[in-house]
Amino acid sequence: MEKEKKNTEFKMPKMGGGLRSFLTQYIGQVVFLLLVFLFLSFATDNFLSSQNLINVMRQISTNMYVSCALTMILICGGIDLSTGSVMAFSGMIAGFLSLAGVPFWICAACSLLAGAAVGFVSGFIISSTNLPPFIVTYSMQSILRGTVYVITSANVLRLTDEAFLEFGGGSLGFIPWPVVYMILVIIATYMILNLSRLGRHMYATGGNVKAAEFSGIRVKRIRRFIYAASGTMAALSGLVYTSRNTSMQPALGTGMEMDAIAAVVLGGTSMGGGQGGVLGTVLGVLIIGFINNGLNLLRMNSFWQYICKGVVILIAVYLDDMKNKRMLRATGK
Amino acid sequence: MENYLLEMSGIHKRFPGVHALKGAQLKLRAGEVHALVGENGSGKSTLLNVLGGIISKDEGEIRINGQPVSINGVLDAQRAGISIIHQELVLVPYLSIAENIYINREPMRGGRVDYKTMYTTAQKFIDDLGLSLDAREKVVRLTIAQQQMVEIVKAVSFNAKIIAMDEPTSSLSDKEIDALFHNIRSLKARGIGIIYISHRLSELSTIADTVTVLRDGETVAAMPVAQTNNDEIVRLMVGREVTNYYTRTYNSPGEVLLDVKGLCSPKVEDVSFTLRAGEILGIAGLVGAGRTETVKAILGLDQRTKGEILFLGKPLRAKDPMDAYRQGIAYIPENRREEGIIPLQTVRFNTTLKVLQKFIHGIRVNRTEESRITAQYMNQLSVKAASQLTRLQNLSGGNQQKVVIASWLATDPKLIIMDEPTRGIDVGAKAEIYALMNSLAQQGIGIIMISSELPEIINMSDRVLVMREGKISKVLSRDQISQEEIMKYAVNI
Ligand SMILES: Nc1ncnc2c1ncn2[C@@H]1O[C@H](COP(=O)(O)OP(=O)(O)OP(=O)(O)O)[C@@H](O)[C@H]1O
Ligand SMILES: [Mg+2]
């Protein structure tokens, strides 16, 4: 009896337990982020200026929206390659409506709905056919990008509506609006993944689909939801981008999905599904954001920036993988 | 001093929070079958993993033919002549048998794989063991038993002196077990030492020469099988006398829970029966007789072509397994590892996955309630884990099974369908599961139990459906249940 007690007893975490478990899980990312931070503080003059830091936050916000949604998708064992095109597609819809004189809030709502709808279509195809998400979302990317070029005839749409420009360019006090949305998106994702039933169902789906189905989890619904969420976040990202640039360019968002995937994986969420979390993603997005910003401040030629960014991401992901392997080897799996 | 083929002594292994092996030892002679038994989580698989170089030991010594060897990886173990056949088989499905046997050491000629030599030598190994397998066949087409045989051929082709098998019989039919035993005997005749893990103690007298008993990571006994008996082995395993094996107090059954009328599916024909509250209905039959298929058709996991199913008087929808689940039917599947667990998640996550509504409301998570529920079922099924936060993949096989059962019990079902409920579970825990089934039945829960273990069918059931070739061949009432009767209707005569 004594023994059984010991087996099942549960110690409530002490004060700071949350922080401690956060650190053990994400120690690699935190250290890496601090190193990048320290390096840039010394290597450049204006990295630490509040002006620059706010600027970085504004820059990373669009990646953060899509990365948060992508975290849920990877946890469920899927992937979304259509993000960049969905940004352009929904940006285009908002742009056209706005130029036609439609009030901004209707433009925004339509644009977000369009994003949700295309995401839902991908999710619907994936959940009802069992085609690989990689292929489905890749095709969607191609279809939407083509559509955007056809409809805009590859022309840029220039925006004039004040409210539209305020949406991504303005700020609340000293905090830019996009950063406000970013914080809300992070909180919402955290609540879904860590506090709701839906979140647990996501981890179960990615961890073992069969077991999830046998447990009465509606895996199909979850898949449709996450892709719709991803489409919505891509649309938000497209709106903010368009607003900040005061114009909608048909090439908007090209390659965006890769930055998001890199950020999420950098944050420790596995591409195999069933593991990870949004806090890691926040760290991953921050790391990539600081690297981008730092390379600009260092006035590095933009071609070299690509190379440099690729190498740094590779190293960071490798270090995280090493850490996980070491932990697993200790336990023999 | 006697000459041993293999001596493992003073082996220690610590995992975070668990001291899995505490000075375990095992001495194996050439040409003997050495059974390794113990409760779930006693360290049997861990000991094999140490031997196979899959995990590193913390302390201890391994000698082969008296010479100390150091095993720091799978390759070292292979070189030392050790081959491990794991419970989850690890063959590559879309490669041929020969390719699997020679994976990573393909015979080469002129820089290319020499398939001709590969197929002929592989076939020779197969024929030498007297097996009827074609070396060119793809593994995906083989049954579990055949795949196991491929593993054995592979071990022999490595010139293994020591072959260890982790619960090889747990998913085989009686016929397949006979074939396996036949192979084991021919390995034995070649002077190969065999380590054999099983929870079916009744097998030991048939196949094993010697038995080593592990308890909590320590070796508590090692003796010839002929000088002991099952009761003694159980006592050594559990550390106390297990007297009351089957608990069953029959009570008069209540209302009709489930009424199956003329059920047909591609695999079963015209199955009809009723189940009352508080009743345990056993379904017996040979592997392949359509027992699992029957319940799958009832639940809508398999297509239902004809027939009607009433649960508490209401029809169950045919194509939606979740309908059955929502009405209060729990189905504990046979392949619990593939269909039941989320390996990367914790014991707590897995136990409570189906009852989240009991403690998560919106985004308010009642952690105290969550850990209370988990603790309750861990206690009830004596799940052995370092804590509630241990990942399921770090539990021993039997304890993973218990967690699956726990997660279904937590849903407070009205009807529980258990497919091979005690497979892979140790004797002590079996007795506890029987007691639990009895008390569930007394609370008015209906239980359908599919089982290949006749003793549990005979001792636990109110009634027994005997199935053969997809049909019910006989319904036995309690006073008719006996081994002879069941076998008579299960086997085609
Ligand atoms: N990778 C691991 N990490 C942590 N603990 C582990 C790991 N592997 C095994 N354990 C623990 O070591 C103990 C022994 O496990 P082992 O798998 O050897 O048991 P077993 O005797 O094979 O049981 P079963 O009959 O259930 O298969 C268990 O308490 C288990 O939880
Ligand atoms: Mg085991």
PDB file of N, CA and C in Angstrom, chain A residues 16-97:
ATOM      1  N   GLY A  16       7.085  29.361  -8.741  1.00  0.00           N
ATOM      2  CA  GLY A  16       8.140  29.396  -9.737  1.00  0.00           C
ATOM      3  C   GLY A  16       8.257  28.092 -10.493  1.00  0.00           C
ATOM      4  N   GLY A  17       7.424  27.125 -10.166  1.00  0.00           N
ATOM      5  CA  GLY A  17       7.471  25.844 -10.857  1.00  0.00           C
ATOM      6  C   GLY A  17       7.215  26.008 -12.346  1.00  0.00           C
ATOM      7  N   GLY A  18       6.291  26.918 -12.662  1.00  0.00           N
ATOM      8  CA  GLY A  18       5.981  27.170 -14.066  1.00  0.00           C
ATOM      9  C   GLY A  18       7.209  27.675 -14.802  1.00  0.00           C
ATOM     10  N   LEU A  19       7.911  28.619 -14.175  1.00  0.00           N
ATOM     11  CA  LEU A  19       9.105  29.175 -14.796  1.00  0.00           C
ATOM     12  C   LEU A  19      10.156  28.089 -14.964  1.00  0.00           C
ATOM     13  N   ARG A  20      10.304  27.266 -13.912  1.00  0.00           N
ATOM     14  CA  ARG A  20      11.335  26.238 -13.976  1.00  0.00           C
ATOM     15  C   ARG A  20      11.046  25.250 -15.111  1.00  0.00           C
ATOM     16  N   SER A  21       9.788  24.833 -15.219  1.00  0.00           N
ATOM     17  CA  SER A  21       9.517  23.857 -16.283  1.00  0.00           C
ATOM     18  C   SER A  21       9.635  24.518 -17.643  1.00  0.00           C
ATOM     19  N   PHE A  22       9.297  25.811 -17.715  1.00  0.00           N
ATOM     20  CA  PHE A  22       9.497  26.548 -18.961  1.00  0.00           C
ATOM     21  C   PHE A  22      10.974  26.514 -19.343  1.00  0.00           C
ATOM     22  N   LEU A  23      11.842  26.778 -18.343  1.00  0.00           N
ATOM     23  CA  LEU A  23      13.269  26.833 -18.640  1.00  0.00           C
ATOM     24  C   LEU A  23      13.830  25.471 -19.018  1.00  0.00           C
ATOM     25  N   THR A  24      13.401  24.399 -18.294  1.00  0.00           N
ATOM     26  CA  THR A  24      13.975  23.099 -18.668  1.00  0.00           C
ATOM     27  C   THR A  24      13.557  22.728 -20.075  1.00  0.00           C
ATOM     28  N   GLN A  25      12.338  23.115 -20.453  1.00  0.00           N
ATOM     29  CA  GLN A  25      11.898  22.739 -21.780  1.00  0.00           C
ATOM     30  C   GLN A  25      12.573  23.568 -22.872  1.00  0.00           C
ATOM     31  N   TYR A  26      12.740  24.854 -22.587  1.00  0.00           N
ATOM     32  CA  TYR A  26      13.190  25.742 -23.658  1.00  0.00           C
ATOM     33  C   TYR A  26      14.570  26.330 -23.400  1.00  0.00           C
ATOM     34  N   ILE A  27      15.368  25.655 -22.578  1.00  0.00           N
ATOM     35  CA  ILE A  27      16.645  26.256 -22.194  1.00  0.00           C
ATOM     36  C   ILE A  27      17.489  26.610 -23.417  1.00  0.00           C
ATOM     37  N   GLY A  28      17.507  25.724 -24.411  1.00  0.00           N
ATOM     38  CA  GLY A  28      18.318  25.963 -25.603  1.00  0.00           C
ATOM     39  C   GLY A  28      17.910  27.243 -26.303  1.00  0.00           C
ATOM     40  N   GLN A  29      16.605  27.384 -26.525  1.00  0.00           N
ATOM     41  CA  GLN A  29      16.107  28.555 -27.234  1.00  0.00           C
ATOM     42  C   GLN A  29      16.391  29.835 -26.446  1.00  0.00           C
ATOM     43  N   VAL A  30      16.196  29.758 -25.130  1.00  0.00           N
ATOM     44  CA  VAL A  30      16.395  30.957 -24.320  1.00  0.00           C
ATOM     45  C   VAL A  30      17.853  31.387 -24.381  1.00  0.00           C
ATOM     46  N   VAL A  31      18.758  30.424 -24.224  1.00  0.00           N
ATOM     47  CA  VAL A  31      20.184  30.759 -24.277  1.00  0.00           C
ATOM     48  C   VAL A  31      20.548  31.317 -25.642  1.00  0.00           C
ATOM     49  N   PHE A  32      20.053  30.683 -26.685  1.00  0.00           N
ATOM     50  CA  PHE A  32      20.365  31.129 -28.032  1.00  0.00           C
ATOM     51  C   PHE A  32      19.867  32.565 -28.252  1.00  0.00           C
ATOM     52  N   LEU A  33      18.642  32.813 -27.786  1.00  0.00           N
ATOM     53  CA  LEU A  33      18.060  34.143 -27.928  1.00  0.00           C
ATOM     54  C   LEU A  33      18.918  35.170 -27.191  1.00  0.00           C
ATOM     55  N   LEU A  34      19.336  34.817 -25.969  1.00  0.00           N
ATOM     56  CA  LEU A  34      20.155  35.742 -25.188  1.00  0.00           C
ATOM     57  C   LEU A  34      21.480  36.005 -25.889  1.00  0.00           C
ATOM     58  N   LEU A  35      22.081  34.968 -26.453  1.00  0.00           N
ATOM     59  CA  LEU A  35      23.355  35.142 -27.156  1.00  0.00           C
ATOM     60  C   LEU A  35      23.188  36.101 -28.328  1.00  0.00           C
ATOM     61  N   VAL A  36      22.141  35.867 -29.123  1.00  0.00           N
ATOM     62  CA  VAL A  36      21.901  36.757 -30.267  1.00  0.00           C
ATOM     63  C   VAL A  36      21.700  38.178 -29.763  1.00  0.00           C
ATOM     64  N   PHE A  37      20.932  38.289 -28.699  1.00  0.00           N
ATOM     65  CA  PHE A  37      20.607  39.588 -28.121  1.00  0.00           C
ATOM     66  C   PHE A  37      21.885  40.313 -27.671  1.00  0.00           C
ATOM     67  N   LEU A  38      22.708  39.564 -26.909  1.00  0.00           N
ATOM     68  CA  LEU A  38      23.935  40.177 -26.403  1.00  0.00           C
ATOM     69  C   LEU A  38      24.855  40.572 -27.549  1.00  0.00           C
ATOM     70  N   PHE A  39      25.004  39.654 -28.494  1.00  0.00           N
ATOM     71  CA  PHE A  39      25.904  39.931 -29.613  1.00  0.00           C
ATOM     72  C   PHE A  39      25.486  41.220 -30.317  1.00  0.00           C
ATOM     73  N   LEU A  40      24.187  41.332 -30.594  1.00  0.00           N
ATOM     74  CA  LEU A  40      23.727  42.500 -31.338  1.00  0.00           C
ATOM     75  C   LEU A  40      23.838  43.771 -30.506  1.00  0.00           C
ATOM     76  N   SER A  41      23.664  43.654 -29.181  1.00  0.00           N
ATOM     77  CA  SER A  41      23.780  44.850 -28.352  1.00  0.00           C
ATOM     78  C   SER A  41      25.182  45.424 -28.439  1.00  0.00           C
ATOM     79  N   PHE A  42      26.176  44.530 -28.515  1.00  0.00           N
ATOM     80  CA  PHE A  42      27.543  45.029 -28.575  1.00  0.00           C
ATOM     81  C   PHE A  42      27.969  45.370 -30.001  1.00  0.00           C
ATOM     82  N   ALA A  43      27.521  44.601 -30.958  1.00  0.00           N
ATOM     83  CA  ALA A  43      28.031  44.754 -32.315  1.00  0.00           C
ATOM     84  C   ALA A  43      27.401  45.935 -33.047  1.00  0.00           C
ATOM     85  N   THR A  44      26.253  46.412 -32.582  1.00  0.00           N
ATOM     86  CA  THR A  44      25.626  47.533 -33.291  1.00  0.00           C
ATOM     87  C   THR A  44      25.333  48.655 -32.315  1.00  0.00           C
ATOM     88  N   ASP A  45      25.170  49.858 -32.849  1.00  0.00           N
ATOM     89  CA  ASP A  45      24.943  51.015 -31.981  1.00  0.00           C
ATOM     90  C   ASP A  45      23.500  51.098 -31.523  1.00  0.00           C
ATOM     91  N   ASN A  46      22.573  50.855 -32.469  1.00  0.00           N
ATOM     92  CA  ASN A  46      21.199  51.209 -32.131  1.00  0.00           C
ATOM     93  C   ASN A  46      20.271  50.016 -31.916  1.00  0.00           C
ATOM     94  N   PHE A  47      20.838  48.804 -31.780  1.00  0.00           N
ATOM     95  CA  PHE A  47      19.971  47.647 -31.586  1.00  0.00           C
ATOM     96  C   PHE A  47      19.094  47.820 -30.351  1.00  0.00           C
ATOM     97  N   LEU A  48      19.719  48.314 -29.247  1.00  0.00           N
ATOM     98  CA  LEU A  48      18.992  48.375 -27.986  1.00  0.00           C
ATOM     99  C   LEU A  48      18.066  49.577 -27.877  1.00  0.00           C
ATOM    100  N   SER A  49      18.055  50.463 -28.861  1.00  0.00           N
ATOM    101  CA  SER A  49      17.184  51.633 -28.741  1.00  0.00           C
ATOM    102  C   SER A  49      15.728  51.185 -28.754  1.00  0.00           C
ATOM    103  N   SER A  50      14.894  51.870 -27.968  1.00  0.00           N
ATOM    104  CA  SER A  50      13.511  51.421 -27.874  1.00  0.00           C
ATOM    105  C   SER A  50      12.849  51.533 -29.234  1.00  0.00           C
ATOM    106  N   GLN A  51      13.265  52.518 -30.005  1.00  0.00           N
ATOM    107  CA  GLN A  51      12.747  52.668 -31.364  1.00  0.00           C
ATOM    108  C   GLN A  51      12.951  51.378 -32.163  1.00  0.00           C
ATOM    109  N   ASN A  52      14.180  50.847 -32.097  1.00  0.00           N
ATOM    110  CA  ASN A  52      14.486  49.645 -32.867  1.00  0.00           C
ATOM    111  C   ASN A  52      13.736  48.432 -32.327  1.00  0.00           C
ATOM    112  N   LEU A  53      13.678  48.306 -31.003  1.00  0.00           N
ATOM    113  CA  LEU A  53      13.031  47.121 -30.439  1.00  0.00           C
ATOM    114  C   LEU A  53      11.553  47.092 -30.808  1.00  0.00           C
ATOM    115  N   ILE A  54      10.909  48.248 -30.754  1.00  0.00           N
ATOM    116  CA  ILE A  54       9.498  48.294 -31.147  1.00  0.00           C
ATOM    117  C   ILE A  54       9.364  47.934 -32.612  1.00  0.00           C
ATOM    118  N   ASN A  55      10.325  48.399 -33.377  1.00  0.00           N
ATOM    119  CA  ASN A  55      10.345  48.098 -34.797  1.00  0.00           C
ATOM    120  C   ASN A  55      10.433  46.589 -35.049  1.00  0.00           C
ATOM    121  N   VAL A  56      11.326  45.923 -34.284  1.00  0.00           N
ATOM    122  CA  VAL A  56      11.456  44.475 -34.436  1.00  0.00           C
ATOM    123  C   VAL A  56      10.124  43.813 -34.129  1.00  0.00           C
ATOM    124  N   MET A  57       9.484  44.260 -33.050  1.00  0.00           N
ATOM    125  CA  MET A  57       8.211  43.650 -32.669  1.00  0.00           C
ATOM    126  C   MET A  57       7.193  43.809 -33.790  1.00  0.00           C
ATOM    127  N   ARG A  58       7.193  44.991 -34.397  1.00  0.00           N
ATOM    128  CA  ARG A  58       6.253  45.196 -35.485  1.00  0.00           C
ATOM    129  C   ARG A  58       6.563  44.251 -36.648  1.00  0.00           C
ATOM    130  N   GLN A  59       7.877  44.101 -36.910  1.00  0.00           N
ATOM    131  CA  GLN A  59       8.257  43.243 -38.035  1.00  0.00           C
ATOM    132  C   GLN A  59       7.900  41.777 -37.810  1.00  0.00           C
ATOM    133  N   ILE A  60       8.086  41.305 -36.586  1.00  0.00           N
ATOM    134  CA  ILE A  60       7.847  39.876 -36.370  1.00  0.00           C
ATOM    135  C   ILE A  60       6.366  39.547 -36.246  1.00  0.00           C
ATOM    136  N   SER A  61       5.527  40.577 -36.041  1.00  0.00           N
ATOM    137  CA  SER A  61       4.134  40.270 -35.714  1.00  0.00           C
ATOM    138  C   SER A  61       3.465  39.413 -36.789  1.00  0.00           C
ATOM    139  N   THR A  62       3.713  39.729 -38.068  1.00  0.00           N
ATOM    140  CA  THR A  62       3.013  38.968 -39.112  1.00  0.00           C
ATOM    141  C   THR A  62       3.440  37.502 -39.105  1.00  0.00           C
ATOM    142  N   ASN A  63       4.735  37.279 -38.873  1.00  0.00           N
ATOM    143  CA  ASN A  63       5.199  35.901 -38.793  1.00  0.00           C
ATOM    144  C   ASN A  63       4.584  35.208 -37.572  1.00  0.00           C
ATOM    145  N   MET A  64       4.403  35.985 -36.493  1.00  0.00           N
ATOM    146  CA  MET A  64       3.870  35.384 -35.276  1.00  0.00           C
ATOM    147  C   MET A  64       2.445  34.871 -35.478  1.00  0.00           C
ATOM    148  N   TYR A  65       1.601  35.660 -36.173  1.00  0.00           N
ATOM    149  CA  TYR A  65       0.212  35.189 -36.350  1.00  0.00           C
ATOM    150  C   TYR A  65       0.203  33.820 -37.004  1.00  0.00           C
ATOM    151  N   VAL A  66       0.932  33.725 -38.130  1.00  0.00           N
ATOM    152  CA  VAL A  66       0.847  32.464 -38.870  1.00  0.00           C
ATOM    153  C   VAL A  66       1.582  31.347 -38.122  1.00  0.00           C
ATOM    154  N   SER A  67       2.649  31.707 -37.406  1.00  0.00           N
ATOM    155  CA  SER A  67       3.386  30.670 -36.685  1.00  0.00           C
ATOM    156  C   SER A  67       2.557  30.078 -35.554  1.00  0.00           C
ATOM    157  N   CYS A  68       1.753  30.921 -34.902  1.00  0.00           N
ATOM    158  CA  CYS A  68       0.912  30.401 -33.824  1.00  0.00           C
ATOM    159  C   CYS A  68      -0.063  29.355 -34.382  1.00  0.00           C
ATOM    160  N   ALA A  69      -0.694  29.693 -35.495  1.00  0.00           N
ATOM    161  CA  ALA A  69      -1.626  28.737 -36.089  1.00  0.00           C
ATOM    162  C   ALA A  69      -0.883  27.501 -36.570  1.00  0.00           C
ATOM    163  N   LEU A  70       0.297  27.731 -37.134  1.00  0.00           N
ATOM    164  CA  LEU A  70       1.065  26.604 -37.645  1.00  0.00           C
ATOM    165  C   LEU A  70       1.493  25.667 -36.509  1.00  0.00           C
ATOM    166  N   THR A  71       1.717  26.232 -35.328  1.00  0.00           N
ATOM    167  CA  THR A  71       2.068  25.386 -34.185  1.00  0.00           C
ATOM    168  C   THR A  71       0.972  24.360 -33.945  1.00  0.00           C
ATOM    169  N   MET A  72      -0.274  24.819 -33.991  1.00  0.00           N
ATOM    170  CA  MET A  72      -1.391  23.883 -33.778  1.00  0.00           C
ATOM    171  C   MET A  72      -1.403  22.832 -34.882  1.00  0.00           C
ATOM    172  N   ILE A  73      -1.106  23.275 -36.104  1.00  0.00           N
ATOM    173  CA  ILE A  73      -1.142  22.320 -37.216  1.00  0.00           C
ATOM    174  C   ILE A  73      -0.052  21.267 -37.060  1.00  0.00           C
ATOM    175  N   LEU A  74       1.150  21.703 -36.714  1.00  0.00           N
ATOM    176  CA  LEU A  74       2.232  20.719 -36.549  1.00  0.00           C
ATOM    177  C   LEU A  74       1.920  19.790 -35.371  1.00  0.00           C
ATOM    178  N   ILE A  75       1.354  20.320 -34.310  1.00  0.00           N
ATOM    179  CA  ILE A  75       1.015  19.468 -33.164  1.00  0.00           C
ATOM    180  C   ILE A  75       0.022  18.394 -33.587  1.00  0.00           C
ATOM    181  N   CYS A  76      -0.875  18.741 -34.490  1.00  0.00           N
ATOM    182  CA  CYS A  76      -1.835  17.742 -34.975  1.00  0.00           C
ATOM    183  C   CYS A  76      -1.224  16.834 -36.033  1.00  0.00           C
ATOM    184  N   GLY A  77       0.042  17.027 -36.341  1.00  0.00           N
ATOM    185  CA  GLY A  77       0.686  16.157 -37.317  1.00  0.00           C
ATOM    186  C   GLY A  77       0.505  16.602 -38.754  1.00  0.00           C
ATOM    187  N   GLY A  78       0.137  17.850 -38.973  1.00  0.00           N
ATOM    188  CA  GLY A  78      -0.039  18.330 -40.348  1.00  0.00           C
ATOM    189  C   GLY A  78       1.016  19.339 -40.743  1.00  0.00           C
ATOM    190  N   ILE A  79       0.776  20.012 -41.851  1.00  0.00           N
ATOM    191  CA  ILE A  79       1.660  21.098 -42.281  1.00  0.00           C
ATOM    192  C   ILE A  79       0.834  22.010 -43.183  1.00  0.00           C
ATOM    193  N   ASP A  80       1.221  23.291 -43.237  1.00  0.00           N
ATOM    194  CA  ASP A  80       0.504  24.214 -44.115  1.00  0.00           C
ATOM    195  C   ASP A  80       1.502  25.000 -44.956  1.00  0.00           C
ATOM    196  N   LEU A  81       1.504  24.748 -46.250  1.00  0.00           N
ATOM    197  CA  LEU A  81       2.423  25.451 -47.145  1.00  0.00           C
ATOM    198  C   LEU A  81       1.729  26.571 -47.908  1.00  0.00           C
ATOM    199  N   SER A  82       0.446  26.804 -47.601  1.00  0.00           N
ATOM    200  CA  SER A  82      -0.290  27.764 -48.421  1.00  0.00           C
ATOM    201  C   SER A  82      -0.290  29.173 -47.840  1.00  0.00           C
ATOM    202  N   THR A  83       0.297  29.327 -46.656  1.00  0.00           N
ATOM    203  CA  THR A  83       0.218  30.595 -45.939  1.00  0.00           C
ATOM    204  C   THR A  83       0.493  31.836 -46.798  1.00  0.00           C
ATOM    205  N   GLY A  84       1.633  31.828 -47.502  1.00  0.00           N
ATOM    206  CA  GLY A  84       2.027  33.018 -48.251  1.00  0.00           C
ATOM    207  C   GLY A  84       0.981  33.419 -49.277  1.00  0.00           C
ATOM    208  N   SER A  85       0.440  32.453 -49.995  1.00  0.00           N
ATOM    209  CA  SER A  85      -0.546  32.770 -51.018  1.00  0.00           C
ATOM    210  C   SER A  85      -1.867  33.221 -50.408  1.00  0.00           C
ATOM    211  N   VAL A  86      -2.214  32.625 -49.276  1.00  0.00           N
ATOM    212  CA  VAL A  86      -3.455  33.056 -48.618  1.00  0.00           C
ATOM    213  C   VAL A  86      -3.319  34.516 -48.211  1.00  0.00           C
ATOM    214  N   MET A  87      -2.130  34.902 -47.746  1.00  0.00           N
ATOM    215  CA  MET A  87      -1.897  36.314 -47.415  1.00  0.00           C
ATOM    216  C   MET A  87      -2.191  37.201 -48.616  1.00  0.00           C
ATOM    217  N   ALA A  88      -1.635  36.832 -49.749  1.00  0.00           N
ATOM    218  CA  ALA A  88      -1.822  37.646 -50.948  1.00  0.00           C
ATOM    219  C   ALA A  88      -3.285  37.653 -51.374  1.00  0.00           C
ATOM    220  N   PHE A  89      -3.899  36.485 -51.329  1.00  0.00           N
ATOM    221  CA  PHE A  89      -5.288  36.351 -51.770  1.00  0.00           C
ATOM    222  C   PHE A  89      -6.213  37.214 -50.930  1.00  0.00           C
ATOM    223  N   SER A  90      -6.079  37.110 -49.613  1.00  0.00           N
ATOM    224  CA  SER A  90      -7.001  37.868 -48.781  1.00  0.00           C
ATOM    225  C   SER A  90      -6.625  39.345 -48.761  1.00  0.00           C
ATOM    226  N   GLY A  91      -5.312  39.621 -48.912  1.00  0.00           N
ATOM    227  CA  GLY A  91      -4.912  41.028 -49.043  1.00  0.00           C
ATOM    228  C   GLY A  91      -5.544  41.640 -50.281  1.00  0.00           C
ATOM    229  N   MET A  92      -5.566  40.852 -51.336  1.00  0.00           N
ATOM    230  CA  MET A  92      -6.126  41.334 -52.591  1.00  0.00           C
ATOM    231  C   MET A  92      -7.622  41.638 -52.436  1.00  0.00           C
ATOM    232  N   ILE A  93      -8.326  40.735 -51.773  1.00  0.00           N
ATOM    233  CA  ILE A  93      -9.758  40.943 -51.593  1.00  0.00           C
ATOM    234  C   ILE A  93     -10.014  42.238 -50.827  1.00  0.00           C
ATOM    235  N   ALA A  94      -9.265  42.409 -49.749  1.00  0.00           N
ATOM    236  CA  ALA A  94      -9.430  43.640 -48.970  1.00  0.00           C
ATOM    237  C   ALA A  94      -9.085  44.854 -49.830  1.00  0.00           C
ATOM    238  N   GLY A  95      -8.006  44.740 -50.601  1.00  0.00           N
ATOM    239  CA  GLY A  95      -7.567  45.857 -51.424  1.00  0.00           C
ATOM    240  C   GLY A  95      -8.620  46.278 -52.437  1.00  0.00           C
ATOM    241  N   PHE A  96      -9.148  45.317 -53.165  1.00  0.00           N
ATOM    242  CA  PHE A  96     -10.158  45.632 -54.163  1.00  0.00           C
ATOM    243  C   PHE A  96     -11.391  46.265 -53.534  1.00  0.00           C
ATOM    244  N   LEU A  97     -11.864  45.646 -52.451  1.00  0.00           N
ATOM    245  CA  LEU A  97     -13.067  46.172 -51.800  1.00  0.00           C
ATOM    246  C   LEU A  97     -12.827  47.607 -51.348  1.00  0.00           C
TER     247      LEU A  97
END
